[in-house]
Amino acid sequence: MSQPPVVIWAPAVKRLLHYKDLVPRLEEVLGKFSKRDSAEVLQPVRTAVPLQKHNGFMLSMPAYMENTGILSTKLVCLYKRNEGSTLPSTQATMLLLDPECGNMKAVMDGEVITHMRTAAVSAISAKLLMHPEAEVLTILGTGKQALSHYDVFTEMFAFKEVRVWSHTRQRADMFCQHVPGPLKAFSSAEEAVRGADVIVTVTRSTEPVLFGAWVKPGAHVSAVGACRPDWRELDDALMKEAVLYVDSREGAMAESGDVILSGAKVFAELGDVVNGAKPALREKTTVFKSLGRSLKKDRKPYVNCALLTFVLGGRNGSSGCRVCSAGV
Ligand SMILES: NC(=O)c1ccc[n+]([C@@H]2O[C@H](COP(=O)([O-])OP(=O)(O)OC[C@H]3O[C@@H](n4cnc5c(N)ncnc54)[C@H](O)[C@@H]3O)[C@@H](O)[C@H]2O)c1
Ligand SMILES: O=C(O)[C@@H]1CCCCN1
């Protein structure tokens, strides 16, 4: 009989997972994914179950990395919470299985993983695409993703100024009180954005919150919210003017309202840039549209929780996963 799975909850994930390890591993897997080699990263269609009664979705995101020996799935519940709700809008669990015999090796909290993975991929986009002398970072949104993006962007880059906007001034002020380091809260998104070199959009908005007319030419945008085909965070002007990078072409065409509804053309995947197959056009205005997974009804591999199991549960010789052998 197989051993019961190891349970790794949020405090342990926080202890184990560090951006300095996560960022290079994610960069490596983004590159592997863009080569479309199914022995490297195979992530079939993500299934989305609408929870109409509760205004949400349950997403099932399996992944297999044959060469690395990783089999996993992430389950995400995504809710459109009412304003003022204290419940998280995104909740996630990860299951790590042994690909040799199918037994479950670990059950992991997926919330911290989702916060950190998403922010780390945005930071990779900035590393590759922002102007090398970028000085001003603006974050639109003040939730969980805003915090993880603040953490990794300030760890990796030396911005002279960090600005934050939320759709209520109170939220922006609260965010500034809770994070260490100098931050400026703004009541107007336009004022927060004008002159910024890097802009991160991490809101639950379904309408544009960032407009091309405000964006400084040559700025880099990491657009993280709006993950449904009819949701927007960016307006048409920005989507059409900017050079568009995505995590997956298939995902962007299937899921991103910003891409689908604006008719913008994808220039490259981040993995293409990592692989040297496409250039990083730093001097242009660039948008990285982050989605993390695909709903498209095809069998193309995709990348998301595979990235995290690669980091958390990479094979350690023949003895099984690092997480289990570490006995966490
Ligand atoms: N791309 C990815 O891989 C990925 C991963 C995780 C989350 N997300 C998305 O990122 C977004 C943020 O996630 P989170 O976990 O930080 O959520 P959260 O609920 O913690 O924070 C959301 C923020 O959006 C703000 N907001 C809500 N409605 C708004 C509106 N109409 N206009 C402007 N701001 C509004 C809230 O005040 C809050 O600051 C969500 O859309 C989520 O689905 C994307
Ligand atoms: O890839 C993810 O994990 C997230 C979950 C929430 C919606 C957007 N994508």
XYZ file of C-alpha atoms and ligand atoms in Angstrom:
381
model
C 0.000 0.000 0.000
C 1.303 3.488 -0.788
C 2.255 5.933 1.938
C -0.271 8.673 2.736
C 0.511 11.957 0.979
C 2.592 14.605 2.654
C 0.513 17.683 3.410
C 2.312 20.964 2.817
C 0.257 23.923 3.879
C 0.788 27.632 3.308
C 3.362 28.303 6.072
C 5.582 25.474 4.786
C 5.203 26.627 1.178
C 6.225 30.126 2.280
C 9.238 28.682 4.041
C 10.267 26.497 1.076
C 9.598 28.759 -1.855
C 11.886 31.721 -2.557
C 11.896 34.007 -5.549
C 15.632 33.567 -6.007
C 14.992 29.854 -6.768
C 11.595 30.249 -8.363
C 12.451 32.873 -10.979
C 15.268 30.968 -12.749
C 13.299 27.700 -12.681
C 10.227 29.361 -14.153
C 12.332 31.014 -16.827
C 13.763 27.625 -17.741
C 10.325 26.011 -17.963
C 8.867 28.912 -19.978
C 11.626 28.249 -22.499
C 10.909 24.522 -22.508
C 7.205 25.136 -22.984
C 7.749 27.358 -26.009
C 9.675 24.586 -27.716
C 6.423 22.556 -27.696
C 8.196 19.344 -26.714
C 5.546 17.247 -24.990
C 8.167 15.192 -23.108
C 9.252 18.410 -21.406
C 5.916 20.044 -20.488
C 2.516 18.542 -21.214
C -0.441 20.446 -19.866
C -3.673 19.604 -21.610
C -6.790 21.673 -21.646
C -7.697 23.319 -18.402
C -11.290 22.632 -17.492
C -13.399 25.482 -16.157
C -16.606 24.620 -14.325
C -18.828 27.690 -13.928
C -20.339 28.002 -10.433
C -23.166 30.264 -11.461
C -24.972 30.235 -8.134
C -21.795 31.453 -6.415
C -20.483 33.754 -9.143
C -17.312 31.753 -9.671
C -15.381 29.080 -11.534
C -13.540 25.946 -10.573
C -10.493 25.382 -12.754
C -8.774 22.025 -13.050
C -5.212 22.279 -14.345
C -3.329 18.993 -14.811
C 0.302 18.899 -15.901
C 2.913 16.266 -16.702
C 6.640 16.707 -17.172
C 7.830 13.353 -18.465
C 11.536 14.114 -18.546
C 11.468 15.556 -15.030
C 9.092 12.906 -13.662
C 6.431 15.263 -12.381
C 2.686 14.658 -12.469
C 0.394 17.182 -10.820
C -2.794 19.105 -10.948
C -3.833 22.423 -9.499
C -7.438 23.073 -8.559
C -8.365 26.728 -8.447
C -11.598 28.307 -7.310
C -12.018 31.798 -8.626
C -14.843 33.957 -7.244
C -16.064 37.371 -8.173
C -16.382 38.509 -4.576
C -18.541 41.369 -3.537
C -16.777 44.512 -2.440
C -15.942 44.297 1.244
C -15.779 40.499 1.357
C -12.886 39.254 3.463
C -12.790 35.860 1.696
C -10.012 35.338 -0.884
C -11.126 35.671 -4.508
C -8.712 32.935 -5.623
C -8.214 29.702 -3.681
C -6.061 26.848 -4.881
C -4.829 23.374 -3.971
C -2.106 21.382 -5.665
C -1.871 17.607 -5.865
C 1.457 15.977 -6.660
C 1.346 12.359 -7.920
C 3.971 9.743 -8.606
C 3.905 9.269 -12.398
C 5.309 5.743 -12.106
C 2.357 4.274 -10.223
C -0.148 7.085 -9.798
C -0.149 7.346 -6.003
C -0.559 10.763 -4.467
C 2.674 12.063 -2.998
C 1.704 15.492 -1.716
C -1.224 17.830 -1.187
C -0.095 21.430 -1.191
C -1.702 24.739 -0.486
C -1.908 26.423 -3.871
C -2.705 29.960 -2.828
C 0.794 31.041 -1.905
C 2.083 29.120 -4.921
C -0.323 31.003 -7.185
C 0.601 34.373 -5.698
C 4.322 33.723 -6.056
C 4.307 31.906 -9.408
C 2.245 34.603 -11.087
C 4.358 37.437 -9.685
C 7.587 35.652 -10.576
C 6.516 35.252 -14.224
C 5.596 38.960 -14.356
C 9.043 39.751 -12.960
C 10.598 37.631 -15.714
C 8.617 39.633 -18.274
C 9.958 42.867 -16.752
C 13.497 41.527 -16.627
C 13.306 40.706 -20.331
C 11.232 43.634 -21.607
C 11.509 46.749 -19.436
C 13.944 49.550 -20.158
C 17.216 48.805 -18.304
C 17.048 52.191 -16.590
C 13.431 51.873 -15.450
C 12.866 53.973 -12.328
C 9.135 54.114 -11.644
C 6.893 51.098 -10.945
C 3.101 51.456 -10.749
C 0.841 48.729 -9.384
C -2.882 48.977 -10.208
C -4.747 46.872 -7.628
C -4.040 46.221 -3.964
C -4.948 42.566 -3.374
C -2.911 39.392 -2.961
C -1.272 39.616 -6.359
C -0.386 43.262 -5.776
C 1.515 42.229 -2.660
C 3.399 39.339 -4.295
C 4.241 41.523 -7.284
C 5.482 44.278 -4.967
C 7.651 41.717 -3.139
C 9.354 40.213 -6.171
C 9.669 43.437 -8.183
C 11.342 45.250 -5.303
C 13.543 42.214 -4.572
C 14.743 41.952 -8.171
C 14.881 45.568 -9.330
C 15.935 48.903 -7.849
C 13.007 51.218 -8.600
C 13.361 54.779 -7.336
C 9.624 55.149 -6.916
C 6.747 52.683 -6.403
C 3.178 53.904 -6.872
C -0.022 52.113 -6.046
C -3.632 52.708 -7.037
C -6.823 50.950 -6.082
C -10.374 51.754 -7.025
C -10.859 53.152 -3.542
C -8.271 55.461 -1.985
C -8.767 53.715 1.360
C -7.476 50.409 -0.106
C -4.436 52.097 -1.604
C -3.646 53.748 1.761
C -4.103 50.448 3.615
C -1.781 48.671 1.187
C 0.896 51.320 1.719
C 0.587 50.956 5.499
C 1.046 47.186 5.306
C 4.120 46.896 3.128
C 7.615 47.853 4.180
C 9.398 50.478 2.115
C 8.394 53.763 0.521
C 5.235 53.688 -1.584
C 2.950 56.410 -2.886
C -0.829 55.893 -2.854
C -2.820 57.494 -5.675
C -6.542 58.296 -5.980
C -6.328 58.534 -9.762
C -5.127 55.637 -11.929
C -4.108 58.111 -14.618
C -1.864 60.062 -12.231
C -0.338 56.826 -10.937
C 0.418 55.641 -14.473
C 1.688 58.798 -16.218
C 5.483 58.682 -16.429
C 5.749 55.117 -15.058
C 8.318 52.809 -16.682
C 6.721 49.570 -15.536
C 3.003 49.058 -14.854
C 1.481 45.969 -13.271
C -2.304 45.451 -13.500
C -3.587 43.062 -10.836
C -7.252 43.943 -10.422
C -10.512 42.017 -10.520
C -11.919 44.574 -12.917
C -13.806 43.351 -15.967
C -13.514 46.762 -17.685
C -10.320 48.576 -18.725
C -8.452 50.265 -15.853
C -5.362 51.106 -17.931
C -5.574 53.287 -21.038
C -2.978 53.621 -23.796
C -3.216 57.418 -23.737
C -1.686 57.428 -20.227
C 1.188 55.061 -20.916
C 4.662 56.477 -21.500
C 6.152 55.290 -24.831
C 8.647 52.504 -24.126
C 6.959 51.437 -20.865
C 6.431 47.777 -19.998
C 3.037 46.494 -18.791
C 2.492 43.177 -17.001
C -1.256 42.539 -17.283
C -2.325 39.851 -14.826
C -6.087 40.195 -14.203
C -8.919 39.796 -16.778
C -8.535 36.065 -17.365
C -11.853 35.450 -19.110
C -12.652 36.052 -22.791
C -15.111 38.846 -21.948
C -13.069 40.577 -19.219
C -10.740 43.539 -19.795
C -8.075 45.457 -17.902
C -6.425 47.263 -20.839
C -8.081 49.366 -23.541
C -7.908 48.790 -27.293
C -5.469 51.656 -27.862
C -2.847 50.133 -25.578
C -3.396 46.602 -26.884
C -2.951 47.751 -30.487
C -0.021 50.110 -29.919
C 2.083 47.834 -27.752
C 4.180 44.851 -28.786
C 2.297 41.927 -27.272
C 3.998 39.068 -25.427
C 2.057 36.227 -23.792
C 2.748 33.113 -21.737
C 0.963 30.939 -24.332
C -0.376 31.893 -27.739
C -3.165 29.300 -27.474
C -4.143 30.515 -24.025
C -4.204 34.159 -25.048
C -6.373 33.469 -28.080
C -8.784 31.338 -26.063
C -9.067 33.271 -22.811
C -7.868 36.839 -22.824
C -10.594 39.435 -23.348
C -7.840 42.033 -23.805
C -6.379 40.053 -26.712
C -9.554 38.637 -28.272
C -11.743 41.744 -28.086
C -9.039 44.217 -29.169
C -7.910 42.058 -32.096
C -4.279 42.624 -31.039
C -1.692 40.297 -32.570
C 0.608 38.245 -30.392
C 4.264 38.989 -31.171
C 5.894 36.259 -29.058
C 5.696 34.045 -26.024
C 8.023 34.883 -23.145
C 9.569 31.458 -23.700
C 10.453 32.454 -27.286
C 12.447 35.358 -25.864
C 14.101 33.084 -23.286
C 15.035 30.713 -26.147
C 16.366 33.547 -28.314
C 13.783 32.717 -30.990
C 12.163 36.192 -30.763
C 13.653 39.536 -29.731
C 12.921 41.464 -26.542
C 11.878 44.856 -27.923
C 12.771 46.873 -24.826
C 12.725 50.221 -26.616
C 9.053 49.744 -27.598
C 5.957 49.854 -25.422
C 5.414 46.217 -24.445
C 2.521 44.323 -22.867
C 2.955 40.910 -21.283
C -0.514 39.352 -21.023
C -0.356 36.757 -18.257
C -3.014 34.064 -18.049
C -1.305 31.022 -16.612
C -3.312 28.365 -18.472
C -5.606 27.543 -21.398
C -9.262 26.710 -21.809
C -8.910 25.984 -25.498
C -10.332 22.685 -26.651
C -7.198 21.231 -28.134
C -4.480 18.978 -26.821
C -1.658 21.465 -26.835
C 0.635 21.327 -23.820
C 0.412 24.242 -21.503
C 2.324 25.620 -18.652
C 1.325 26.574 -15.137
C 1.250 24.252 -12.184
C 3.907 22.152 -13.905
C 6.170 25.085 -13.283
C 5.539 24.955 -9.601
C 5.793 21.239 -9.146
C 9.039 21.484 -11.052
C 10.269 23.881 -8.390
C 8.683 22.279 -5.344
C 8.887 18.655 -6.322
C 11.746 18.235 -8.763
C 13.095 14.680 -8.950
C 16.041 14.056 -6.745
C 17.883 11.120 -8.284
C 15.683 8.024 -8.170
C 14.422 8.576 -4.652
C 11.250 10.464 -5.521
C 10.244 14.038 -5.051
C 12.364 16.549 -3.187
C 9.431 17.690 -1.105
C 8.670 14.202 0.180
C 12.265 13.223 0.677
C 12.752 16.450 2.630
C 10.037 15.131 4.946
C 8.241 18.446 5.218
N -2.528 35.624 -14.718
C -2.522 34.741 -13.740
O -1.869 33.704 -13.818
C -3.312 35.032 -12.491
C -3.070 34.308 -11.311
C -3.802 34.631 -10.159
C -4.735 35.654 -10.195
N -4.978 36.311 -11.367
C -5.937 37.407 -11.460
O -5.323 38.571 -10.894
C -6.329 39.440 -10.361
C -5.957 39.813 -8.934
O -5.947 38.642 -8.130
P -5.818 38.769 -6.539
O -5.658 37.388 -6.020
O -4.847 39.836 -6.179
O -7.277 39.299 -6.172
P -7.719 40.136 -4.883
O -9.177 39.913 -4.744
O -6.821 39.824 -3.730
O -7.429 41.655 -5.318
C -8.111 42.240 -6.384
C -7.902 43.741 -6.419
O -8.721 44.286 -7.452
C -9.437 45.401 -6.942
N -10.686 45.524 -7.685
C -11.812 44.801 -7.570
N -12.736 45.230 -8.451
C -12.163 46.258 -9.141
C -12.595 47.112 -10.176
N -13.819 47.003 -10.697
N -11.739 48.059 -10.644
C -10.496 48.161 -10.149
N -10.024 47.386 -9.157
C -10.848 46.435 -8.667
C -9.638 45.092 -5.460
O -9.865 46.253 -4.718
C -8.276 44.471 -5.134
O -7.329 45.498 -4.924
C -7.641 38.681 -10.488
O -8.280 39.103 -11.658
C -7.195 37.221 -10.645
O -8.133 36.422 -11.330
C -4.265 36.031 -12.502
O -3.160 30.440 -13.416
C -3.665 30.614 -12.327
O -3.331 29.975 -11.342
C -4.699 31.702 -12.155
C -5.840 31.305 -11.322
C -6.861 32.389 -11.233
C -7.232 32.892 -12.563
C -6.082 33.259 -13.403
N -5.097 32.219 -13.424
